[in-house]
CSV table of C-alpha atoms in Angstrom, one decimal:
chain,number,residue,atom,x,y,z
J,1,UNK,CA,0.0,0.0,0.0
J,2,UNK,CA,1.5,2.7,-1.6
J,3,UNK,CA,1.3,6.8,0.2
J,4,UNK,CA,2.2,10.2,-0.1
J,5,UNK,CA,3.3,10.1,3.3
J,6,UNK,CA,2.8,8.1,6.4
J,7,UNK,CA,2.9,9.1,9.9
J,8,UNK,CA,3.2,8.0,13.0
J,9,UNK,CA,1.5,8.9,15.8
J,10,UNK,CA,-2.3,10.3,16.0
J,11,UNK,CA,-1.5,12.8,18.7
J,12,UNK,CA,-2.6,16.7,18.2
J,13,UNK,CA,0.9,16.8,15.8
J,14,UNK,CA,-0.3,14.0,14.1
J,15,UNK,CA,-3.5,14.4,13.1
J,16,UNK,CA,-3.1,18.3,12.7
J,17,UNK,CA,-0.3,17.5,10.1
J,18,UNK,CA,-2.3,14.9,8.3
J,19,UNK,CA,-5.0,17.0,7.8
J,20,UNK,CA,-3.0,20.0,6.4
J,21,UNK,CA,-1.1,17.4,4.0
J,22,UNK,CA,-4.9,16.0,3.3
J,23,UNK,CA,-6.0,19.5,2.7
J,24,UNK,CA,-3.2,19.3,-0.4
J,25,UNK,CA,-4.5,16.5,-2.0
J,26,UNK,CA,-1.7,14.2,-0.6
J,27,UNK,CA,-2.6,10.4,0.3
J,28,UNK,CA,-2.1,10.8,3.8
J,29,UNK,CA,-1.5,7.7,6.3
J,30,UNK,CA,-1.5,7.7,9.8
J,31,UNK,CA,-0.4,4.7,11.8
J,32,UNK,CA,-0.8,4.5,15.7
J,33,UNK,CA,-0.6,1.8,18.2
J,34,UNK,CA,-3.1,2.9,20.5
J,35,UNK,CA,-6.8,1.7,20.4
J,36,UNK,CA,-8.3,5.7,19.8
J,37,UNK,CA,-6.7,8.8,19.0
J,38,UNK,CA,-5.6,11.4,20.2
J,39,UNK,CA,-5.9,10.5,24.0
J,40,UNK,CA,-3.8,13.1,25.5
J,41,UNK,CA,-6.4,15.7,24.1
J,42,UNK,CA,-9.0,13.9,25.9
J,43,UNK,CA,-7.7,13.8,28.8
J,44,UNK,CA,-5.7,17.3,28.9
J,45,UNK,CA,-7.4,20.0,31.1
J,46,UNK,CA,-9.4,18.2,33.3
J,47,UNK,CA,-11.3,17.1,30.6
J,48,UNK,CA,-12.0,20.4,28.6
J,49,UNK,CA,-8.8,20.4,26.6
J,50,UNK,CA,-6.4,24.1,26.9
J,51,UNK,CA,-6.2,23.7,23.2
J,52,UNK,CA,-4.0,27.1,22.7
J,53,UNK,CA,-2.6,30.4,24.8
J,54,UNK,CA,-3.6,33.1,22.8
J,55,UNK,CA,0.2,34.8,24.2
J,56,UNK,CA,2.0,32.1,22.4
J,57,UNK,CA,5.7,33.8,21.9
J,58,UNK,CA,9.4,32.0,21.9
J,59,UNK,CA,9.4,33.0,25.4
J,60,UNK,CA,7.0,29.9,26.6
J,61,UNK,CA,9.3,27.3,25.5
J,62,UNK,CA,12.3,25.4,26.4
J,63,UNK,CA,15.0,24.1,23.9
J,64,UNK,CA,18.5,23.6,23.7
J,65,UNK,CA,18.0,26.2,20.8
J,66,UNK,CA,15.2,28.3,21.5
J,67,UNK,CA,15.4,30.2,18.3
J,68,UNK,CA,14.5,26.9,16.5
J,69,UNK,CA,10.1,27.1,17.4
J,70,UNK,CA,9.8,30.5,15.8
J,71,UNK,CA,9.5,30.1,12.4
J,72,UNK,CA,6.6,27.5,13.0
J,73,UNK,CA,4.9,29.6,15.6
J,74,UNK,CA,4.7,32.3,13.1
J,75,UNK,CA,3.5,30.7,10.6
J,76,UNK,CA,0.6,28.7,12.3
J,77,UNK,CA,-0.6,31.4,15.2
J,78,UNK,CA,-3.3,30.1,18.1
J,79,UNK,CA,-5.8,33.1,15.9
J,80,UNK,CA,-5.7,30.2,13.3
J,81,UNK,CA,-6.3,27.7,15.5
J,82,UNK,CA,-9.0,29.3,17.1
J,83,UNK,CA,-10.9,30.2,13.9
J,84,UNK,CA,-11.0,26.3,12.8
J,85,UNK,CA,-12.3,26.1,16.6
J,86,UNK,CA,-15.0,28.4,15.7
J,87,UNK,CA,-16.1,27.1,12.4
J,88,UNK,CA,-16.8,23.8,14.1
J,89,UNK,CA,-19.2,25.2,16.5
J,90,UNK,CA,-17.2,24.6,19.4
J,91,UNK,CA,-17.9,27.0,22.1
J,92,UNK,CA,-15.3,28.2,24.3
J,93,UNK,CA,-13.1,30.5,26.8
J,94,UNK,CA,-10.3,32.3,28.2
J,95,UNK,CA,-8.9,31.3,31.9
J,96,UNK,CA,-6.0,33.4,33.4
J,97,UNK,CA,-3.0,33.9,31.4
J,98,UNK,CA,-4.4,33.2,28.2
J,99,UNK,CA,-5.6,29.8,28.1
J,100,UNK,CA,-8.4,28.8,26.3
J,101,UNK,CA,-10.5,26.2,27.1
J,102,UNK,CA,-13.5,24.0,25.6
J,103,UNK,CA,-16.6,24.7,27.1
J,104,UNK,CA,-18.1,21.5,26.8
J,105,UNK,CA,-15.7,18.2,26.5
J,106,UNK,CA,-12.2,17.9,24.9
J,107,UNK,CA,-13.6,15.1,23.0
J,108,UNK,CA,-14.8,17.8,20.3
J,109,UNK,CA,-11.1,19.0,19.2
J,110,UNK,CA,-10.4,15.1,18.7
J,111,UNK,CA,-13.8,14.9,16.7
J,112,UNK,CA,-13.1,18.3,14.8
J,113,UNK,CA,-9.4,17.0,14.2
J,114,UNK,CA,-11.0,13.8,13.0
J,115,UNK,CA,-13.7,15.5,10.8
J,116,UNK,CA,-11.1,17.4,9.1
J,117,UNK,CA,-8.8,14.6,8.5
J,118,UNK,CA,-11.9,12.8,7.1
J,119,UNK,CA,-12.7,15.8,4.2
J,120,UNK,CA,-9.4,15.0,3.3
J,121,UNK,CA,-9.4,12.0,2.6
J,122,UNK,CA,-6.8,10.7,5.4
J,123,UNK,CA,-6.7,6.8,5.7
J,124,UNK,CA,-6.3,6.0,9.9
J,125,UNK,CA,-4.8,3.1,11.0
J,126,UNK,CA,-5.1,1.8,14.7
J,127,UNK,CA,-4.2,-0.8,17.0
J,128,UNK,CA,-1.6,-1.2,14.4
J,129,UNK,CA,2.4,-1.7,15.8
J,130,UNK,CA,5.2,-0.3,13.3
J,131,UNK,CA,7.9,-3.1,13.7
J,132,UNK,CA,10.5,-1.1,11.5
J,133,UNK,CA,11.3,1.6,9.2
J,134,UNK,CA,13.7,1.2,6.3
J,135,UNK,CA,14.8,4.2,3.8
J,136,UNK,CA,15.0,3.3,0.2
J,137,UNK,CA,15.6,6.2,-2.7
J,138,UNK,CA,12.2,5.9,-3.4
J,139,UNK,CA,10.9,6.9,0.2
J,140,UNK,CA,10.2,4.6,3.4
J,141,UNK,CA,8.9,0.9,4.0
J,142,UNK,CA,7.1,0.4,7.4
J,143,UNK,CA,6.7,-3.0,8.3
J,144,UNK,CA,4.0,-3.0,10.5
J,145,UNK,CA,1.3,-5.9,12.2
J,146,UNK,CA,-0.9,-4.8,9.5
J,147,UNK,CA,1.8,-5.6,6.7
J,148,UNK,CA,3.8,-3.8,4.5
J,149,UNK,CA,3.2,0.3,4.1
J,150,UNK,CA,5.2,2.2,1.6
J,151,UNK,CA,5.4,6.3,1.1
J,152,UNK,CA,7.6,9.1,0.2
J,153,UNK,CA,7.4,10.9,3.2
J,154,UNK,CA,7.7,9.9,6.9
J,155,UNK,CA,6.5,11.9,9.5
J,156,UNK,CA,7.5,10.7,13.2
J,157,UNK,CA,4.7,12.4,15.2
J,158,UNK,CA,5.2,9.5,18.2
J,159,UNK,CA,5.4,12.3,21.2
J,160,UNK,CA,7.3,11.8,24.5
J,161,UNK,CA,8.0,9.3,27.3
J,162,UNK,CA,5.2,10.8,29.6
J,163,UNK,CA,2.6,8.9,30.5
J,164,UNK,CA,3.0,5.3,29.8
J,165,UNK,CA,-0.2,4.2,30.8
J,166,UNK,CA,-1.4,5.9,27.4
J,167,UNK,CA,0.6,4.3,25.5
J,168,UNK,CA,3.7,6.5,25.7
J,169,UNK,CA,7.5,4.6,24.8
J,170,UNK,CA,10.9,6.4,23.5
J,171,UNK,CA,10.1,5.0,20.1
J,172,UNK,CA,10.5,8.3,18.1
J,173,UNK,CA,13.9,8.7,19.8
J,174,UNK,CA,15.0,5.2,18.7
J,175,UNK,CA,13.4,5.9,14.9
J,176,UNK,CA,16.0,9.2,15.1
J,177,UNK,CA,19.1,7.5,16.3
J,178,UNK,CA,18.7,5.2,13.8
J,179,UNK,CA,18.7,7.5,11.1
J,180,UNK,CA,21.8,9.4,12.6
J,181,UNK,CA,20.4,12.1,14.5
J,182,UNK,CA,21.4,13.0,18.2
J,183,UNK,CA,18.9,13.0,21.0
J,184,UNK,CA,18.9,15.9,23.7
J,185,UNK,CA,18.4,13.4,27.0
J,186,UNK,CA,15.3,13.7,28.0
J,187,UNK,CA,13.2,14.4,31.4
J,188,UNK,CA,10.0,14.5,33.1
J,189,UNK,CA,8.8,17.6,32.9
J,190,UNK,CA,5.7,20.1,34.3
J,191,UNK,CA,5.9,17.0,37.1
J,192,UNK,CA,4.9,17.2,41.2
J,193,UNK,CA,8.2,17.2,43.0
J,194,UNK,CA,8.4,14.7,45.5
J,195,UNK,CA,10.1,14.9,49.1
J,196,UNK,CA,12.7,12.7,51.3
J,197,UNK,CA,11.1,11.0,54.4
J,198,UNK,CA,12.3,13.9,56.7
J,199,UNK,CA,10.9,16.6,54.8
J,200,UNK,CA,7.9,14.5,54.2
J,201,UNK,CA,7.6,13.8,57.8
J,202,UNK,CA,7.3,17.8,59.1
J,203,UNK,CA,5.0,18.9,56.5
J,204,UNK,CA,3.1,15.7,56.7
J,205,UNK,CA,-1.1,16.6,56.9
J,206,UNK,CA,-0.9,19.9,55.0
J,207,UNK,CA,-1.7,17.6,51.9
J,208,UNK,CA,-4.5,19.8,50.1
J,209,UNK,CA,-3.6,23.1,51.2
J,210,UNK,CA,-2.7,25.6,48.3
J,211,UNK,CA,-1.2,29.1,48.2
J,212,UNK,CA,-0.3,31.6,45.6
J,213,UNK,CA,3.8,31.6,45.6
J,214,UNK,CA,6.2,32.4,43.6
J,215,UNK,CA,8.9,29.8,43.0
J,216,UNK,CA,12.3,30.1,41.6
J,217,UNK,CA,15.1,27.7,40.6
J,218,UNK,CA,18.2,29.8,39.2
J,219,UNK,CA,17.1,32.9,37.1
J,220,UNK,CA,13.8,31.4,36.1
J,221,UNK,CA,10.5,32.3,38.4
J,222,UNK,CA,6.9,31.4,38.2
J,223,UNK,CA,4.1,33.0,40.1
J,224,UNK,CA,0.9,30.7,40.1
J,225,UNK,CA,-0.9,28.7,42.5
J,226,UNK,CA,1.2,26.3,44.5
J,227,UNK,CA,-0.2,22.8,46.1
J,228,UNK,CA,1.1,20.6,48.8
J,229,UNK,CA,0.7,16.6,48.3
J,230,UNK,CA,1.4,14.1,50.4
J,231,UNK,CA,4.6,13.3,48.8
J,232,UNK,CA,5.8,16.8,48.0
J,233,UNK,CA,4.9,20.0,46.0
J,234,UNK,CA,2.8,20.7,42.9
J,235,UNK,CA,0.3,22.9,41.6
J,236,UNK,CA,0.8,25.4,38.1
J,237,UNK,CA,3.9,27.0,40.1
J,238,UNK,CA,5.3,23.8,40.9
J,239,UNK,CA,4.8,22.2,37.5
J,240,UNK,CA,6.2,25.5,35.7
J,241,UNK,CA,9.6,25.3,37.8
J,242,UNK,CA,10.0,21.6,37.6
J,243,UNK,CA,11.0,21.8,33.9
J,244,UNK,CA,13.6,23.9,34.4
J,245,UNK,CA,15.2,21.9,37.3
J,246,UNK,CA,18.0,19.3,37.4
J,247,UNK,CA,18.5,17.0,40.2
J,248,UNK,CA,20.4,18.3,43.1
J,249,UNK,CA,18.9,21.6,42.4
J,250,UNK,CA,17.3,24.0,44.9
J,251,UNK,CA,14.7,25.9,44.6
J,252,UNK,CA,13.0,29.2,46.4
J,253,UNK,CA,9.3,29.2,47.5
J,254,UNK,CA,7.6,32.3,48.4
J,255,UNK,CA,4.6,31.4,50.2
J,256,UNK,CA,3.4,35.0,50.2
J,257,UNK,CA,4.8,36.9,47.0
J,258,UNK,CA,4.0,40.9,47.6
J,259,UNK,CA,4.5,40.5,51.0
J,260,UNK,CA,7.5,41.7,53.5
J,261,UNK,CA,6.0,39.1,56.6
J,262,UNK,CA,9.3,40.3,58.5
J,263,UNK,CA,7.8,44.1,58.0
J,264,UNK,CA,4.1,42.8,59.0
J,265,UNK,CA,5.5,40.7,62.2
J,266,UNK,CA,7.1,43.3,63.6
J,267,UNK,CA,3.7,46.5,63.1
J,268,UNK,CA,1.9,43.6,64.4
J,269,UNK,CA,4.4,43.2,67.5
J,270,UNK,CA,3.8,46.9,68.0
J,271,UNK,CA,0.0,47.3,67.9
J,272,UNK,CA,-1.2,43.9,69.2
J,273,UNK,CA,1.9,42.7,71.1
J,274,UNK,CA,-0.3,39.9,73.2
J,275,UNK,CA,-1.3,38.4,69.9
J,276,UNK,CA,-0.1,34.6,69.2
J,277,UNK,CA,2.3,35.0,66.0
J,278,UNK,CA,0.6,32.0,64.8
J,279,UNK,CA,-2.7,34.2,64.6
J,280,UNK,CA,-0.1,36.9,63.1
J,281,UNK,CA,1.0,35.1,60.1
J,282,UNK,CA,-2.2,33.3,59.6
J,283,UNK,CA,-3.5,36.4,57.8
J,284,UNK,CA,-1.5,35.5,55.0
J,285,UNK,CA,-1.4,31.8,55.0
J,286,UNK,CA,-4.1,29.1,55.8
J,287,UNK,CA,-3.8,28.3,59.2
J,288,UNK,CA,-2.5,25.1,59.6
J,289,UNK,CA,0.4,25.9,56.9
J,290,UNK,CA,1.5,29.1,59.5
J,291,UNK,CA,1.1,26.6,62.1
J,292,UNK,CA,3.5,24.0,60.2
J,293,UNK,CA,6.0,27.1,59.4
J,294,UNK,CA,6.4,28.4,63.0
J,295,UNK,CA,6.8,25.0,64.4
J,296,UNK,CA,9.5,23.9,61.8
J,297,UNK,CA,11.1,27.6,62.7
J,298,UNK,CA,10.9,27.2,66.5
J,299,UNK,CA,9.1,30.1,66.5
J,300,UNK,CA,6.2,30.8,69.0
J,301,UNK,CA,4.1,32.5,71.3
J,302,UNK,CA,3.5,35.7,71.7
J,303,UNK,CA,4.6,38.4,69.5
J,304,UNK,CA,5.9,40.7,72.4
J,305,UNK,CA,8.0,37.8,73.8
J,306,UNK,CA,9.8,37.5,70.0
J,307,UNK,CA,13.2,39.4,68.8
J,308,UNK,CA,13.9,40.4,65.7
J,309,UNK,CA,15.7,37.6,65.1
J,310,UNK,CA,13.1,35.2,66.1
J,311,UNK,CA,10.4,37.3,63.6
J,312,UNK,CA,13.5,37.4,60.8
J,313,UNK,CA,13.7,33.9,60.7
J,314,UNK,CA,9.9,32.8,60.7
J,315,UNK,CA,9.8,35.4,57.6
J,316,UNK,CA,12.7,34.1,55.8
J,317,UNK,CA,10.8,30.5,56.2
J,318,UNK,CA,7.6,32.2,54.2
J,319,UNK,CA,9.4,34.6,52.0
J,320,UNK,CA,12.0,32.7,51.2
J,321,UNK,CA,11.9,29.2,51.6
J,322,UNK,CA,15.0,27.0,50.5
J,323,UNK,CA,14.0,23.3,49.7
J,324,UNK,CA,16.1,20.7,47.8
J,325,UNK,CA,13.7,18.2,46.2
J,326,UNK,CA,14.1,15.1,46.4
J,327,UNK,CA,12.9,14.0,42.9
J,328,UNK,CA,9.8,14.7,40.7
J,329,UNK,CA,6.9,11.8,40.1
J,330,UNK,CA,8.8,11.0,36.9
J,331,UNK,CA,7.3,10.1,33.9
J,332,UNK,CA,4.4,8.6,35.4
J,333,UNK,CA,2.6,11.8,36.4
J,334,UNK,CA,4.8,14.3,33.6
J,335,UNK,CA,2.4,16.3,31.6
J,336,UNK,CA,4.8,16.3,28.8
J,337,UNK,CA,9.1,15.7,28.3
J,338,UNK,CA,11.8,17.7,28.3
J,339,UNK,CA,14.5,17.1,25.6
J,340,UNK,CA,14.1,14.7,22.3
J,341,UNK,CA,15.5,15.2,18.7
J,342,UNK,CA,18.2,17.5,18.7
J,343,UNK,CA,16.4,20.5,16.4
J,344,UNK,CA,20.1,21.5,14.9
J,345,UNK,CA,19.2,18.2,12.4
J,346,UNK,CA,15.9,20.0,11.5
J,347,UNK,CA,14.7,22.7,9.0
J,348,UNK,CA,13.0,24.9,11.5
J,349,UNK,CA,10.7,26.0,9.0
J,350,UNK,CA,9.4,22.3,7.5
J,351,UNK,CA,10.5,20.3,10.4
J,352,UNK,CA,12.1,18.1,7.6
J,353,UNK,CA,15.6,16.3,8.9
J,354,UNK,CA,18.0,18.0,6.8
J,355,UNK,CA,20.4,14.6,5.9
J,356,UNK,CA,17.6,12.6,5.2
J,357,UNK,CA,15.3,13.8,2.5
J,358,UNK,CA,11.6,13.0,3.3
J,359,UNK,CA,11.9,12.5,7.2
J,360,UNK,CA,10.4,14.7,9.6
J,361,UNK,CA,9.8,14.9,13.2
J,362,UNK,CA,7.2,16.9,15.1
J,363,UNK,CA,5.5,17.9,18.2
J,364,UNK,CA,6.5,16.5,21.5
J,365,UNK,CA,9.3,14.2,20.6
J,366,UNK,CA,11.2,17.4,19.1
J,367,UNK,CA,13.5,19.5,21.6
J,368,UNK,CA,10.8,21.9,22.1
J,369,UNK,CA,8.7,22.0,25.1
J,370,UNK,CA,6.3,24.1,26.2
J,371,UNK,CA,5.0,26.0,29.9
J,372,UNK,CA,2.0,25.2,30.9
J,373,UNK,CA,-1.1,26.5,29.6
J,374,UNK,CA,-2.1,25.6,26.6
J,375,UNK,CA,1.7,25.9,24.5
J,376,UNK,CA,2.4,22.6,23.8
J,377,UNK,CA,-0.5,22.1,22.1
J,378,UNK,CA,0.0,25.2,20.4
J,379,UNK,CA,3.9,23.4,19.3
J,380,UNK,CA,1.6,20.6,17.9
J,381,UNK,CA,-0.5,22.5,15.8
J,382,UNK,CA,2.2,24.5,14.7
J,383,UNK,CA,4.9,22.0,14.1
J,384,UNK,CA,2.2,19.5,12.6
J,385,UNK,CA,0.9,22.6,10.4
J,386,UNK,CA,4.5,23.2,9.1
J,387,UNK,CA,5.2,19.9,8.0
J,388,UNK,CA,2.0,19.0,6.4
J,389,UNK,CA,2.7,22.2,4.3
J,390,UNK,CA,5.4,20.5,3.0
J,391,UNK,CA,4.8,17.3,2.4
């Protein structure tokens, strides 16, 4: 069975570049092991799908070459992606920041992807396991459970390591090495950090509570909503920093960003000196997290019986608090990863692998990765939009 191009994986990259390749008249094959498609849509925020950030910019990505998403974003902007949105009926809004959700399920950007594949005449194959590639002058040769596929264009759409239980393996990486290309390691990332046992142990029963922080690690910050778990942090905050951060890193948590607490501690020292300084700082944080903090810090009572230095360390523990994770939840939990093929192989304007003519590699498997809120699946659109162009 002969195509224009075949690819593989019918994530949001996937099916977005088969449809714009489908669009052009090409015979358009896409080949996934998984029993539906696109599952990571369905499932992706909670439910109702952050389909796109309408401030989509450079700036909300990570890569080993940041210049390298630019060309793509430009050409294939979340206004585009929005009108397709619209022209399918689907009704839907902004949250903070910019993101975009469905009003109704995240099921209908699957179906709209779907219906649009359909008009074009896209041929989907599922449930169906590539057991290898070979290149020929002609174009590729999958060999697959279904038999024999052949096409002049590959497109390796496979996504990342996170979340196995969907379905998720490192098979795009092993498709690039064996095709010559280097692989950035990759990591979990926008992940929960997890905690050592003695950490774990003091801040054990504050799983639940949640806080607007701001959270560090080197030069890059985040300020979002932060969540203790019973096995460490998470929350937007959390899930921001954590693709930034390396093992062995620390990072800074401000529990109470726009605050000086040392300046409040000590006017409330002054005007209600008999007042418990657990009552003091629970003005800013929920009641049982100020509890946890002045307990950890030693620091209790009443304000009037507390120096400077007592009130200076309580406030560095709120303003500035200095943790070491331990881990993250890995790629069990990992909303997407961090790393994949190297992009200095790749034409940042087709995608297309530069020493091997008819080859291309999008979305999630690619060196690019996204913040949270709605970007990533911006990258797919974008990335899938430029190589279906192309094809």
């Amino acid at each position: 069975m002969t195509y224009d191009a075949i690819i593989i994986g019918a994530g949001g990259a996937g099916l977005f570049c088969a449809l714009t390749a489908g669009r052009r008249g090409r015979r358009v094959l896409v080949i996934d092991h998984a029993k539906k498609p696109g599952e990571k849509i369905r499932i992706s925020g909670g439910g109702r799908c952050n389909f796109t950030n309408i401030h989509t910019s450079g700036k909300n990505f990570l890569s080993d070459n940041p210049r390298f998403c630019l060309s793509a974003l430009a050409g294939f902007q979340p206004s585009a992606f929005i009108a397709l949105v619209e022209r399918h009926g689907i009704q839907w809004h902004e949250k903070t920041l910019g993101q975009l959700f469905c009003d109704g399920s995240s099921q209908q950007i699957v179906d709209m992807l779907l219906s649009e594949c359909e008009k074009g005449g896209v041929t989907l194959a599922l449930e169906t396991e590539v057991k290898s590639v070979s290149k020929s002058e002609s174009g590729f040769t999958l060999e697959t459970s279904r038999g024999r596929f052949e096409a002049a264009s590959l497109v390796v759409a496979t996504g990342g390591k996170s979340i196995p239980k969907m379905g998720a393996t490192g098979f795009g990486y092993d498709l690039a090495r064996q095709f010559g290309l280097s692989v950035v390691p990759t990591r979990a990332a926008l992940v929960p950090f997890t905690f050592g046992p003695e950490l774990r142990e003091k801040l054990d029963g504050l799983s639940g509570v949640s806080v607007d922080a701001e959270v560090a690690c080197g030069k890059t910050r985040f300020a979002e909503a932060l969540l203790f778990t019973h096995r460490g942090l998470s929350g937007p905050a959390i899930l921001q920093i954590s693709s930034y951060w390396k093992e062995g890193d620390e990072i800074v948590v401000n529990l109470a960003p726009g605050h000086d607490v040392f300046a409040l501690l000590r006017e409330a020292r002054v005007n209600q000196p008999k007042q418990d300084v657990v009552t003091a700082l629970s003005r800013l944080l929920p009641k049982s997290l100020a509890e946890r903090l002045c307990e950890m810090t030693e620091v209790e009572g009443r304000l009037a019986d507390l120096s400077d230095k007592r009130l200076r360390a309580l406030a560095g523990q709120v303003n500035s608090w200095r943790v070491k994770p331990s881990g993250t939840e890995g790629f069990r939990t990992a909303e997407v990863t961090a790393g994949g093929v190297d992009t200095k192989q790749l034409s940042s304007k087709t995608m297309e692998v530069r020493d091997v003519p008819g080859l291309y590699f999008i979305g999630e498997v690619v060196d690019v990765t996204g913040h949270l809120g709605g970007f990533n699946f911006q990258w797919a659109w974008a990335s899938g939009y430029a190589a279906g162009g192309a094809l």
